[in-house]
Coordinates of C-alpha atoms in Angstrom, one line a residue:
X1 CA 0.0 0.0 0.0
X2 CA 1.7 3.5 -1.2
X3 CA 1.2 6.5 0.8
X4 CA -1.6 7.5 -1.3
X5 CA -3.6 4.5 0.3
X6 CA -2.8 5.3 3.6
X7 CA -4.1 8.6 3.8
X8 CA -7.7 7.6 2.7
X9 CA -11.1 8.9 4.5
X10 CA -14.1 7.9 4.9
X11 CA -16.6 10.3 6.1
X12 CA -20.2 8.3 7.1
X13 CA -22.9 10.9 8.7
X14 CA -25.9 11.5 7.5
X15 CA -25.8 15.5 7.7
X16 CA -25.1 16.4 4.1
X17 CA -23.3 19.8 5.7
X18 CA -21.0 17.8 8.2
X19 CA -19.6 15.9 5.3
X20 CA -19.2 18.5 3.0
X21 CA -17.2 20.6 5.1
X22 CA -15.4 18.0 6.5
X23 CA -14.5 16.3 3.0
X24 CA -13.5 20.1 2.3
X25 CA -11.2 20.6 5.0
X26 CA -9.5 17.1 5.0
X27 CA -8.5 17.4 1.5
X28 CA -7.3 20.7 1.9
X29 CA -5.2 18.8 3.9
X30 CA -4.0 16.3 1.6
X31 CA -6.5 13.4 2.5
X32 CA -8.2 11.4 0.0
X33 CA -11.8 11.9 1.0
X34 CA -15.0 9.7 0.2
X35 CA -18.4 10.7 1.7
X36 CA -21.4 8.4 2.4
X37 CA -24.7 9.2 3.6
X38 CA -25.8 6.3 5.7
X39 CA -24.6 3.1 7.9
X40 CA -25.6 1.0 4.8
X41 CA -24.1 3.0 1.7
X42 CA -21.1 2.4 3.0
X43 CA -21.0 -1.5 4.3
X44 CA -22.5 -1.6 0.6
X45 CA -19.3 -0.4 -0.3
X46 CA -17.1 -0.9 1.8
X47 CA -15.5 -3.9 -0.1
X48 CA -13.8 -2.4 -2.8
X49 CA -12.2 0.7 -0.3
X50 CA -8.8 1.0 -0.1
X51 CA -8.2 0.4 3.7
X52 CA -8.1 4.0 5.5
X53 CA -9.9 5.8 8.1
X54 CA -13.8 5.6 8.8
X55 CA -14.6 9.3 10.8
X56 CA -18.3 7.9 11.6
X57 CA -21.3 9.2 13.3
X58 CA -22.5 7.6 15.9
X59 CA -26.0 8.2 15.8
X60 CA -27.5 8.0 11.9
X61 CA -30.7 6.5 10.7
X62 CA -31.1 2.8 10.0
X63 CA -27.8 1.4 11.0
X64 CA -25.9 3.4 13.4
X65 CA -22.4 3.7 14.6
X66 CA -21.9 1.0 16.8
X67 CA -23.4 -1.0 14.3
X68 CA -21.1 -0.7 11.4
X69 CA -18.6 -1.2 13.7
X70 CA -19.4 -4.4 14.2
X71 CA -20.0 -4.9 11.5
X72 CA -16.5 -3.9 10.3
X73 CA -15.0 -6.0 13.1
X74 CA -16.9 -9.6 11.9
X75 CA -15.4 -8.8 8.6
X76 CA -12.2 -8.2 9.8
X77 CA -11.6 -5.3 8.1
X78 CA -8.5 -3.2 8.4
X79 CA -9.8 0.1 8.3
X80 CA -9.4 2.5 11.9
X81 CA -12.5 4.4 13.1
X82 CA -12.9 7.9 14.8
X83 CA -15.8 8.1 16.1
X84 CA -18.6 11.2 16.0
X85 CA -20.7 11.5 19.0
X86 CA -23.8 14.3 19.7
X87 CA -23.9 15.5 23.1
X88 CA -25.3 12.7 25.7
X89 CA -23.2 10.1 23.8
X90 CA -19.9 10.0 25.1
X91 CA -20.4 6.7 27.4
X92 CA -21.1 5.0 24.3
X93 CA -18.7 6.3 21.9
X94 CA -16.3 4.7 25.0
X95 CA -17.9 2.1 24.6
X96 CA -16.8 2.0 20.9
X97 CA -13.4 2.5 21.8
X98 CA -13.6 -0.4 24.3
X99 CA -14.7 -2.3 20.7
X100 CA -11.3 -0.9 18.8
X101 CA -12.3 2.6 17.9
X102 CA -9.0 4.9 18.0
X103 CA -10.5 7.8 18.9
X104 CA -13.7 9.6 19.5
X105 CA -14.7 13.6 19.2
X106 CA -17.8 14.7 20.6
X107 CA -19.5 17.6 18.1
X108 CA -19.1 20.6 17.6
X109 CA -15.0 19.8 17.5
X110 CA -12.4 21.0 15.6
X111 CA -11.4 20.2 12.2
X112 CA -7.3 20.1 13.8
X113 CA -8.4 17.6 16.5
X114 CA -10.3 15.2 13.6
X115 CA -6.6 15.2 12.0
X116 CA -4.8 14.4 15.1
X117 CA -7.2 11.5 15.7
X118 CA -7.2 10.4 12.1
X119 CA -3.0 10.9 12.1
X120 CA -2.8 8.2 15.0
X121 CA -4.9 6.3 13.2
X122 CA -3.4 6.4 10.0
X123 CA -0.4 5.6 12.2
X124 CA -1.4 2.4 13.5
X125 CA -2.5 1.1 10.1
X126 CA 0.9 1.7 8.7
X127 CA 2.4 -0.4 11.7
X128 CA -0.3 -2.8 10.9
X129 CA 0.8 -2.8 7.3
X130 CA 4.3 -3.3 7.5
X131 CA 3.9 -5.9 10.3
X132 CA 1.8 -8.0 8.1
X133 CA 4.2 -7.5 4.9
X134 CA 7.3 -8.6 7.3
X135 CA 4.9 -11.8 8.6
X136 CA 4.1 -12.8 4.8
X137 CA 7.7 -12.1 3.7
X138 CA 9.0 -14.1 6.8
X139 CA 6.2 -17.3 6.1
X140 CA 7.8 -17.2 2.2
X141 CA 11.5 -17.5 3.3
X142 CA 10.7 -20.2 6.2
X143 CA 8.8 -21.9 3.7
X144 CA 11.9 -22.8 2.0
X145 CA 13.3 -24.4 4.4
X146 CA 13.3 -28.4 5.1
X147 CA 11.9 -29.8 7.7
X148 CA 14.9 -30.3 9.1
X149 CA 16.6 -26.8 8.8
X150 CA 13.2 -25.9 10.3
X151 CA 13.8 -27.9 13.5
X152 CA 17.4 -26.6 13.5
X153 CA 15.7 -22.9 13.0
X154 CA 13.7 -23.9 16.0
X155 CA 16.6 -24.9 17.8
X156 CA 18.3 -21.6 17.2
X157 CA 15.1 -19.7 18.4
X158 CA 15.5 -21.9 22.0
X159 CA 19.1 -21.0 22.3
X160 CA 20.3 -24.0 21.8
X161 CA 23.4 -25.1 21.5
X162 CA 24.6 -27.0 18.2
X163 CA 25.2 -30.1 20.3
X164 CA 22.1 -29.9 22.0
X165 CA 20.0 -29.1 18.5
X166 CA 22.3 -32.4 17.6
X167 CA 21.2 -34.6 20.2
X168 CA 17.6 -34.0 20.4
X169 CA 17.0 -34.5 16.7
X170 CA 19.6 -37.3 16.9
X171 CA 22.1 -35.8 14.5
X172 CA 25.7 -34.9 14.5
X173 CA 27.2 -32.0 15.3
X174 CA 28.8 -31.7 12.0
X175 CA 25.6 -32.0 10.5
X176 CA 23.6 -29.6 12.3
X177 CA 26.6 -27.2 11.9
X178 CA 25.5 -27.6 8.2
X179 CA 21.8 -27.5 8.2
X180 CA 22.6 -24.4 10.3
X181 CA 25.0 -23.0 7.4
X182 CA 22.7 -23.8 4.6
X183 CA 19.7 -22.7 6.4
X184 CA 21.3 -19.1 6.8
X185 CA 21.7 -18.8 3.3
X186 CA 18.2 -19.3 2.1
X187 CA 17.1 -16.8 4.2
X188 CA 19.8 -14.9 3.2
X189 CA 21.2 -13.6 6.9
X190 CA 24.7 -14.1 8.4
X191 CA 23.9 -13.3 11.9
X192 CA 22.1 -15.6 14.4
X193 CA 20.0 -12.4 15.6
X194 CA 18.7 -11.3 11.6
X195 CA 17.5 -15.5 11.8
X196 CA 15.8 -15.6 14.7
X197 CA 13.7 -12.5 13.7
X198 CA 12.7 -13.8 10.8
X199 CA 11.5 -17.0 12.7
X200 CA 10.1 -14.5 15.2
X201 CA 8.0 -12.7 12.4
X202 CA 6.7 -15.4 11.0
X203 CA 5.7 -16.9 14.0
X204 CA 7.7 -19.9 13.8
X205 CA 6.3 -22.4 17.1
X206 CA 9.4 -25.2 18.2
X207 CA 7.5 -28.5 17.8
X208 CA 8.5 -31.8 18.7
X209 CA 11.8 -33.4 19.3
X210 CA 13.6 -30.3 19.3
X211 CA 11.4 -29.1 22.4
X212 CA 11.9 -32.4 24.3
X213 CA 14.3 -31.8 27.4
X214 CA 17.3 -34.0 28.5
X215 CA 19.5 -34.3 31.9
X216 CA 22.3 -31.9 31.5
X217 CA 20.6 -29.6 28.9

């Protein structure tokens, strides 16, 4: 996702004014901005958005806030939600929060706070982002691995010692010394430390012999 992406909006309120000034003063700030009218337009629609940031009205016709939230969350969408609340609304716009909403601004606000709410939670996506394309790229360069390079990986991750990777998957030294080497290659590291982030990233879980314990270990 370029930068473009991640500076998308989504305005949903069903006060034509609200999201006409808004839209207006978000793209004045360099925000690509989208308006809908209603809970429904946008889960209608929601699909084919680039992931960004929902500012949403809590109370709207039909479906409301908390609603769509939901909503959002059963789909497991990645898009980050400031909530709009009226007066008399805050405990459940907390309440929203409580449910993953980043922030919440009760009306009338001002159009600098709704950018300071939608910057942290432009924020978060982009940390959400990158962790996910370091999680894929670390699943493709485990998956090259053999099984036993994998066990050896996992071995690493323990702290293990080569004799002790050696005698738990019944192996030589020598050998493991080379599933260790060749291992290191394919994932294109030299350090133990750039390996065992990889594994970490990817989520790699020790399994089997190499977790089995031993006198003296």
């Amino acid at each position: 996702m370029d930068m473009r992406d991640e500076r998308h909006v989504y305005i949903v309120d069903d006060e034509v004014e609200v999201r006409s000034e808004l839209a207006e003063a978000l793209e004045l700030r360099g925000f690509v901005v989208e308006g809908f009218g209603d809970g429904e337009a946008f889960l209608a629609s929601q699909a084919r958005l680039e992931p960004g940031c929902i500012v949403l009205d809590l109370n709207m016709p039909g479906i409301g806030g908390m609603e769509v939230q939901q909503a959002l969350a059963e789909q497991t969408s990645r898009h980050k939600i400031v909530m709009l609340t009226g007066a008399g609304s805050v405990s459940t716009a907390v309440r929203a929060m409580h449910a993953g909403a980043i922030d919440f601004l009760e009306k009338p606000f001002h159009v600098d706070d709704l950018v300071r709410a939608i910057g942290s939670a432009v924020s978060q996506q982009m940390q959400e982002v990158q962790q996910d394309s370091r999680r894929r790229q670390a699943e493709e360069m485990i998956g090259r691995l053999t099984e036993r390079e994998r066990d050896v990986l996992c071995g690493m991750v323990l702290g293990l010692a080569n004799k002790i990777i050696a005698y738990r998957l019944k192996l030589s030294t020598r050998t493991v010394e080379a599933y260790r080497a060749q291992l290191m290659q394919k994932l294109g590291v030299r350090s133990l430390a750039e390996a065992m982030q990889i594994a970490l990233d990817a989520g790699l879980e020790p399994r089997g012999a190499i977790i089995c314990s031993e006198p003296g270990a």
